[in-house]
């Protein structure tokens, strides 16, 4: 088509796809019949699970990505050895990529764990283990984004005060056009 020719002329050789399913940067993006968009990143999640299983077993009965003690840090906890520390960093980084694109439901846990990569301890590993168990249990949940109205945007924001070790707060938010989360964020304040 004409647009494709312009893109190739401007940017050089590239693969142009058409249709309702597209693979892009590890995402399988689908245009659904109900005019929603699905973002499937199950393959990346399977790879993360497989990488984790090289080091530990996974609990199958996890129902939430994090527990009430997610933000608790034990200063006396044993630091991870070099091999586990590297695995913790690698797995957490991969989940950071997936959470923003395909699984915003794991963002609170992942954002906390990403702050722990340089000083990860056994407690952090157990929190990651819980998260991986949740991901394995919910692997078939695919992100769906759509709009019920283009004139209505819904925003949901909540904060928890003094929950981090430095007594800082944590804020989470979500923006939706009616179907799924168009944007989600979980940050320490």
PDB file of C-alpha atoms in Angstrom:
ATOM      1  CA  UNK A   1       0.000   0.000   0.000  1.00  0.00           C
ATOM      2  CA  UNK A   2       1.045   3.638  -0.392  1.00  0.00           C
ATOM      3  CA  UNK A   3       1.767   4.317   3.288  1.00  0.00           C
ATOM      4  CA  UNK A   4       4.029   1.261   3.448  1.00  0.00           C
ATOM      5  CA  UNK A   5       6.011   2.429   0.444  1.00  0.00           C
ATOM      6  CA  UNK A   6       6.520   5.845   2.035  1.00  0.00           C
ATOM      7  CA  UNK A   7       7.739   4.238   5.272  1.00  0.00           C
ATOM      8  CA  UNK A   8      10.214   1.973   3.453  1.00  0.00           C
ATOM      9  CA  UNK A   9      11.495   4.911   1.408  1.00  0.00           C
ATOM     10  CA  UNK A  10      11.960   7.022   4.549  1.00  0.00           C
ATOM     11  CA  UNK A  11      13.326   4.392   6.957  1.00  0.00           C
ATOM     12  CA  UNK A  12      14.749   1.648   4.752  1.00  0.00           C
ATOM     13  CA  UNK A  13      13.940  -2.045   4.673  1.00  0.00           C
ATOM     14  CA  UNK A  14      11.332  -3.159   7.153  1.00  0.00           C
ATOM     15  CA  UNK A  15       8.667  -5.773   7.438  1.00  0.00           C
ATOM     16  CA  UNK A  16       5.162  -4.431   6.961  1.00  0.00           C
ATOM     17  CA  UNK A  17       2.289  -6.543   8.202  1.00  0.00           C
ATOM     18  CA  UNK A  18      -1.411  -6.163   7.746  1.00  0.00           C
ATOM     19  CA  UNK A  19      -4.353  -7.862   9.357  1.00  0.00           C
ATOM     20  CA  UNK A  20      -5.661  -8.110  12.883  1.00  0.00           C
ATOM     21  CA  UNK A  21      -2.637  -9.628  14.661  1.00  0.00           C
ATOM     22  CA  UNK A  22       0.804  -8.037  14.790  1.00  0.00           C
ATOM     23  CA  UNK A  23       4.021  -9.042  16.557  1.00  0.00           C
ATOM     24  CA  UNK A  24       5.902  -6.011  17.809  1.00  0.00           C
ATOM     25  CA  UNK A  25       8.742  -5.931  20.347  1.00  0.00           C
ATOM     26  CA  UNK A  26       7.593  -9.090  22.089  1.00  0.00           C
ATOM     27  CA  UNK A  27       3.927  -8.121  22.108  1.00  0.00           C
ATOM     28  CA  UNK A  28       1.281  -9.941  20.141  1.00  0.00           C
ATOM     29  CA  UNK A  29      -1.125  -7.086  19.469  1.00  0.00           C
ATOM     30  CA  UNK A  30      -4.581  -8.084  18.335  1.00  0.00           C
ATOM     31  CA  UNK A  31      -7.399  -5.987  16.975  1.00  0.00           C
ATOM     32  CA  UNK A  32     -10.528  -7.715  18.245  1.00  0.00           C
ATOM     33  CA  UNK A  33     -13.964  -7.921  16.619  1.00  0.00           C
ATOM     34  CA  UNK A  34     -15.468  -5.841  19.438  1.00  0.00           C
ATOM     35  CA  UNK A  35     -13.081  -2.983  18.490  1.00  0.00           C
ATOM     36  CA  UNK A  36     -10.807  -3.503  21.471  1.00  0.00           C
ATOM     37  CA  UNK A  37      -7.067  -4.108  21.408  1.00  0.00           C
ATOM     38  CA  UNK A  38      -5.437  -7.064  23.143  1.00  0.00           C
ATOM     39  CA  UNK A  39      -1.787  -7.152  24.180  1.00  0.00           C
ATOM     40  CA  UNK A  40      -0.570 -10.719  24.660  1.00  0.00           C
ATOM     41  CA  UNK A  41       2.824 -11.155  26.341  1.00  0.00           C
ATOM     42  CA  UNK A  42       2.399 -14.730  27.534  1.00  0.00           C
ATOM     43  CA  UNK A  43       5.518 -15.904  25.709  1.00  0.00           C
ATOM     44  CA  UNK A  44       7.719 -13.472  27.643  1.00  0.00           C
ATOM     45  CA  UNK A  45       6.038 -14.522  30.890  1.00  0.00           C
ATOM     46  CA  UNK A  46       6.642 -18.204  30.111  1.00  0.00           C
ATOM     47  CA  UNK A  47      10.331 -17.401  29.565  1.00  0.00           C
ATOM     48  CA  UNK A  48      10.477 -15.571  32.913  1.00  0.00           C
ATOM     49  CA  UNK A  49       8.852 -18.540  34.675  1.00  0.00           C
ATOM     50  CA  UNK A  50      11.297 -20.924  33.009  1.00  0.00           C
ATOM     51  CA  UNK A  51      14.254 -18.760  34.072  1.00  0.00           C
ATOM     52  CA  UNK A  52      12.972 -18.606  37.672  1.00  0.00           C
ATOM     53  CA  UNK A  53      12.488 -22.378  37.787  1.00  0.00           C
ATOM     54  CA  UNK A  54      16.233 -22.831  37.200  1.00  0.00           C
ATOM     55  CA  UNK A  55      16.712 -21.515  40.747  1.00  0.00           C
ATOM     56  CA  UNK A  56      13.565 -22.261  42.745  1.00  0.00           C
ATOM     57  CA  UNK A  57      10.155 -23.923  42.720  1.00  0.00           C
ATOM     58  CA  UNK A  58       6.960 -21.955  42.209  1.00  0.00           C
ATOM     59  CA  UNK A  59       3.915 -22.022  44.463  1.00  0.00           C
ATOM     60  CA  UNK A  60       0.760 -22.688  42.452  1.00  0.00           C
ATOM     61  CA  UNK A  61      -1.792 -21.395  44.963  1.00  0.00           C
ATOM     62  CA  UNK A  62      -0.884 -17.686  44.939  1.00  0.00           C
ATOM     63  CA  UNK A  63      -3.946 -15.463  44.475  1.00  0.00           C
ATOM     64  CA  UNK A  64      -2.381 -11.974  44.596  1.00  0.00           C
ATOM     65  CA  UNK A  65       0.884 -10.611  43.169  1.00  0.00           C
ATOM     66  CA  UNK A  66       1.981  -9.234  46.556  1.00  0.00           C
ATOM     67  CA  UNK A  67       1.144  -9.549  50.236  1.00  0.00           C
ATOM     68  CA  UNK A  68       0.672  -6.911  52.928  1.00  0.00           C
ATOM     69  CA  UNK A  69       4.399  -7.123  53.757  1.00  0.00           C
ATOM     70  CA  UNK A  70       5.589  -6.166  50.256  1.00  0.00           C
ATOM     71  CA  UNK A  71       7.131  -2.886  51.420  1.00  0.00           C
ATOM     72  CA  UNK A  72       8.636  -4.344  54.618  1.00  0.00           C
ATOM     73  CA  UNK A  73      12.427  -4.589  54.560  1.00  0.00           C
ATOM     74  CA  UNK A  74      14.359  -6.633  57.084  1.00  0.00           C
ATOM     75  CA  UNK A  75      17.811  -5.016  57.511  1.00  0.00           C
ATOM     76  CA  UNK A  76      19.128  -8.303  58.926  1.00  0.00           C
ATOM     77  CA  UNK A  77      17.986 -10.461  56.006  1.00  0.00           C
ATOM     78  CA  UNK A  78      20.668 -12.493  54.256  1.00  0.00           C
ATOM     79  CA  UNK A  79      21.846 -10.938  50.985  1.00  0.00           C
ATOM     80  CA  UNK A  80      21.454 -13.073  47.870  1.00  0.00           C
ATOM     81  CA  UNK A  81      24.590 -14.733  46.523  1.00  0.00           C
ATOM     82  CA  UNK A  82      25.985 -13.443  43.224  1.00  0.00           C
ATOM     83  CA  UNK A  83      24.151 -16.016  41.086  1.00  0.00           C
ATOM     84  CA  UNK A  84      20.735 -15.415  42.659  1.00  0.00           C
ATOM     85  CA  UNK A  85      21.299 -11.665  42.721  1.00  0.00           C
ATOM     86  CA  UNK A  86      21.978 -11.682  38.982  1.00  0.00           C
ATOM     87  CA  UNK A  87      18.898 -13.860  38.358  1.00  0.00           C
ATOM     88  CA  UNK A  88      16.791 -11.537  40.553  1.00  0.00           C
ATOM     89  CA  UNK A  89      17.974  -8.529  38.534  1.00  0.00           C
ATOM     90  CA  UNK A  90      17.375 -10.224  35.173  1.00  0.00           C
ATOM     91  CA  UNK A  91      13.907 -11.531  36.024  1.00  0.00           C
ATOM     92  CA  UNK A  92      12.793  -8.275  37.629  1.00  0.00           C
ATOM     93  CA  UNK A  93      13.990  -6.261  34.615  1.00  0.00           C
ATOM     94  CA  UNK A  94      12.081  -8.518  32.228  1.00  0.00           C
ATOM     95  CA  UNK A  95       8.953  -8.150  34.342  1.00  0.00           C
ATOM     96  CA  UNK A  96       9.428  -4.370  34.261  1.00  0.00           C
ATOM     97  CA  UNK A  97       9.156  -4.504  30.478  1.00  0.00           C
ATOM     98  CA  UNK A  98       6.105  -6.776  30.543  1.00  0.00           C
ATOM     99  CA  UNK A  99       4.211  -4.884  33.264  1.00  0.00           C
ATOM    100  CA  UNK A 100       4.084  -1.614  31.319  1.00  0.00           C
ATOM    101  CA  UNK A 101       2.839  -3.225  28.137  1.00  0.00           C
ATOM    102  CA  UNK A 102       0.867  -6.331  28.970  1.00  0.00           C
ATOM    103  CA  UNK A 103       0.305  -6.812  32.706  1.00  0.00           C
ATOM    104  CA  UNK A 104      -0.353  -3.601  34.665  1.00  0.00           C
ATOM    105  CA  UNK A 105      -1.785  -5.734  37.498  1.00  0.00           C
ATOM    106  CA  UNK A 106       1.744  -6.660  38.618  1.00  0.00           C
ATOM    107  CA  UNK A 107       3.101  -3.105  38.634  1.00  0.00           C
ATOM    108  CA  UNK A 108       3.073  -2.465  42.392  1.00  0.00           C
ATOM    109  CA  UNK A 109       5.095  -5.600  43.140  1.00  0.00           C
ATOM    110  CA  UNK A 110       7.474  -5.139  40.209  1.00  0.00           C
ATOM    111  CA  UNK A 111       8.106  -1.457  40.907  1.00  0.00           C
ATOM    112  CA  UNK A 112       9.086  -2.299  44.485  1.00  0.00           C
ATOM    113  CA  UNK A 113      11.304  -5.220  43.453  1.00  0.00           C
ATOM    114  CA  UNK A 114      13.038  -3.076  40.832  1.00  0.00           C
ATOM    115  CA  UNK A 115      14.195  -0.780  43.642  1.00  0.00           C
ATOM    116  CA  UNK A 116      15.770  -3.783  45.369  1.00  0.00           C
ATOM    117  CA  UNK A 117      17.953  -5.151  42.534  1.00  0.00           C
ATOM    118  CA  UNK A 118      21.191  -3.607  43.842  1.00  0.00           C
ATOM    119  CA  UNK A 119      20.633  -4.874  47.393  1.00  0.00           C
ATOM    120  CA  UNK A 120      18.379  -7.906  46.971  1.00  0.00           C
ATOM    121  CA  UNK A 121      18.048 -10.264  49.915  1.00  0.00           C
ATOM    122  CA  UNK A 122      16.281 -13.527  50.658  1.00  0.00           C
ATOM    123  CA  UNK A 123      13.065 -11.696  51.586  1.00  0.00           C
ATOM    124  CA  UNK A 124      13.054  -9.977  48.180  1.00  0.00           C
ATOM    125  CA  UNK A 125      13.555 -13.370  46.529  1.00  0.00           C
ATOM    126  CA  UNK A 126      10.494 -14.714  48.378  1.00  0.00           C
ATOM    127  CA  UNK A 127       8.466 -11.704  47.228  1.00  0.00           C
ATOM    128  CA  UNK A 128       9.598 -12.397  43.656  1.00  0.00           C
ATOM    129  CA  UNK A 129       8.692 -16.054  44.115  1.00  0.00           C
ATOM    130  CA  UNK A 130       5.180 -15.057  45.167  1.00  0.00           C
ATOM    131  CA  UNK A 131       4.877 -12.770  42.128  1.00  0.00           C
ATOM    132  CA  UNK A 132       6.055 -15.521  39.758  1.00  0.00           C
ATOM    133  CA  UNK A 133       3.488 -17.891  41.315  1.00  0.00           C
ATOM    134  CA  UNK A 134       0.754 -15.325  40.668  1.00  0.00           C
ATOM    135  CA  UNK A 135       1.927 -14.862  37.076  1.00  0.00           C
ATOM    136  CA  UNK A 136       1.966 -18.611  36.489  1.00  0.00           C
ATOM    137  CA  UNK A 137      -1.576 -18.924  37.888  1.00  0.00           C
ATOM    138  CA  UNK A 138      -2.867 -16.008  35.768  1.00  0.00           C
ATOM    139  CA  UNK A 139      -0.748 -16.557  32.646  1.00  0.00           C
ATOM    140  CA  UNK A 140      -3.783 -16.572  30.358  1.00  0.00           C
ATOM    141  CA  UNK A 141      -4.975 -13.124  31.436  1.00  0.00           C
ATOM    142  CA  UNK A 142      -4.341 -10.898  28.446  1.00  0.00           C
ATOM    143  CA  UNK A 143      -4.534  -7.121  28.596  1.00  0.00           C
ATOM    144  CA  UNK A 144      -7.531  -5.711  26.716  1.00  0.00           C
ATOM    145  CA  UNK A 145      -7.905  -1.986  26.080  1.00  0.00           C
ATOM    146  CA  UNK A 146     -10.914  -0.284  24.560  1.00  0.00           C
ATOM    147  CA  UNK A 147     -13.251   2.655  24.826  1.00  0.00           C
ATOM    148  CA  UNK A 148     -16.904   2.850  25.711  1.00  0.00           C
ATOM    149  CA  UNK A 149     -16.781   6.586  25.005  1.00  0.00           C
ATOM    150  CA  UNK A 150     -14.167   8.916  23.568  1.00  0.00           C
ATOM    151  CA  UNK A 151     -15.480  11.791  25.651  1.00  0.00           C
ATOM    152  CA  UNK A 152     -15.225  10.112  29.057  1.00  0.00           C
ATOM    153  CA  UNK A 153     -11.927   9.306  30.739  1.00  0.00           C
ATOM    154  CA  UNK A 154     -11.941   7.565  34.090  1.00  0.00           C
ATOM    155  CA  UNK A 155      -9.078   8.092  36.536  1.00  0.00           C
ATOM    156  CA  UNK A 156      -8.562   6.194  39.759  1.00  0.00           C
ATOM    157  CA  UNK A 157      -5.904   7.281  42.241  1.00  0.00           C
ATOM    158  CA  UNK A 158      -5.059   6.069  45.727  1.00  0.00           C
ATOM    159  CA  UNK A 159      -2.233   6.636  48.189  1.00  0.00           C
ATOM    160  CA  UNK A 160      -0.900   4.845  51.214  1.00  0.00           C
ATOM    161  CA  UNK A 161       1.072   6.973  53.642  1.00  0.00           C
ATOM    162  CA  UNK A 162       4.357   6.083  55.377  1.00  0.00           C
ATOM    163  CA  UNK A 163       4.488   2.525  54.017  1.00  0.00           C
ATOM    164  CA  UNK A 164       8.131   2.496  52.901  1.00  0.00           C
ATOM    165  CA  UNK A 165      11.135   2.037  55.184  1.00  0.00           C
ATOM    166  CA  UNK A 166      12.009   5.729  54.809  1.00  0.00           C
ATOM    167  CA  UNK A 167       8.418   6.650  55.807  1.00  0.00           C
ATOM    168  CA  UNK A 168       7.604   7.744  52.270  1.00  0.00           C
ATOM    169  CA  UNK A 169       4.198   7.196  50.723  1.00  0.00           C
ATOM    170  CA  UNK A 170       3.116   5.097  47.772  1.00  0.00           C
ATOM    171  CA  UNK A 171       0.662   6.204  45.093  1.00  0.00           C
ATOM    172  CA  UNK A 172      -1.100   4.156  42.470  1.00  0.00           C
ATOM    173  CA  UNK A 173      -3.243   5.327  39.611  1.00  0.00           C
ATOM    174  CA  UNK A 174      -5.101   4.059  36.586  1.00  0.00           C
ATOM    175  CA  UNK A 175      -6.598   5.747  33.539  1.00  0.00           C
ATOM    176  CA  UNK A 176      -9.275   4.037  31.449  1.00  0.00           C
ATOM    177  CA  UNK A 177     -11.557   4.835  28.557  1.00  0.00           C
ATOM    178  CA  UNK A 178     -14.026   2.253  29.880  1.00  0.00           C
ATOM    179  CA  UNK A 179     -12.437  -1.084  28.972  1.00  0.00           C
ATOM    180  CA  UNK A 180      -9.170  -2.041  30.627  1.00  0.00           C
ATOM    181  CA  UNK A 181      -6.351   0.200  31.770  1.00  0.00           C
ATOM    182  CA  UNK A 182      -5.005   2.572  29.150  1.00  0.00           C
ATOM    183  CA  UNK A 183      -2.326   3.618  31.647  1.00  0.00           C
ATOM    184  CA  UNK A 184      -1.377   2.440  35.134  1.00  0.00           C
ATOM    185  CA  UNK A 185       1.289   3.681  37.520  1.00  0.00           C
ATOM    186  CA  UNK A 186       2.577   2.670  40.930  1.00  0.00           C
ATOM    187  CA  UNK A 187       5.275   4.836  42.509  1.00  0.00           C
ATOM    188  CA  UNK A 188       6.945   5.704  45.782  1.00  0.00           C
ATOM    189  CA  UNK A 189       6.486   9.376  46.659  1.00  0.00           C
TER     190      UNK A 189
END
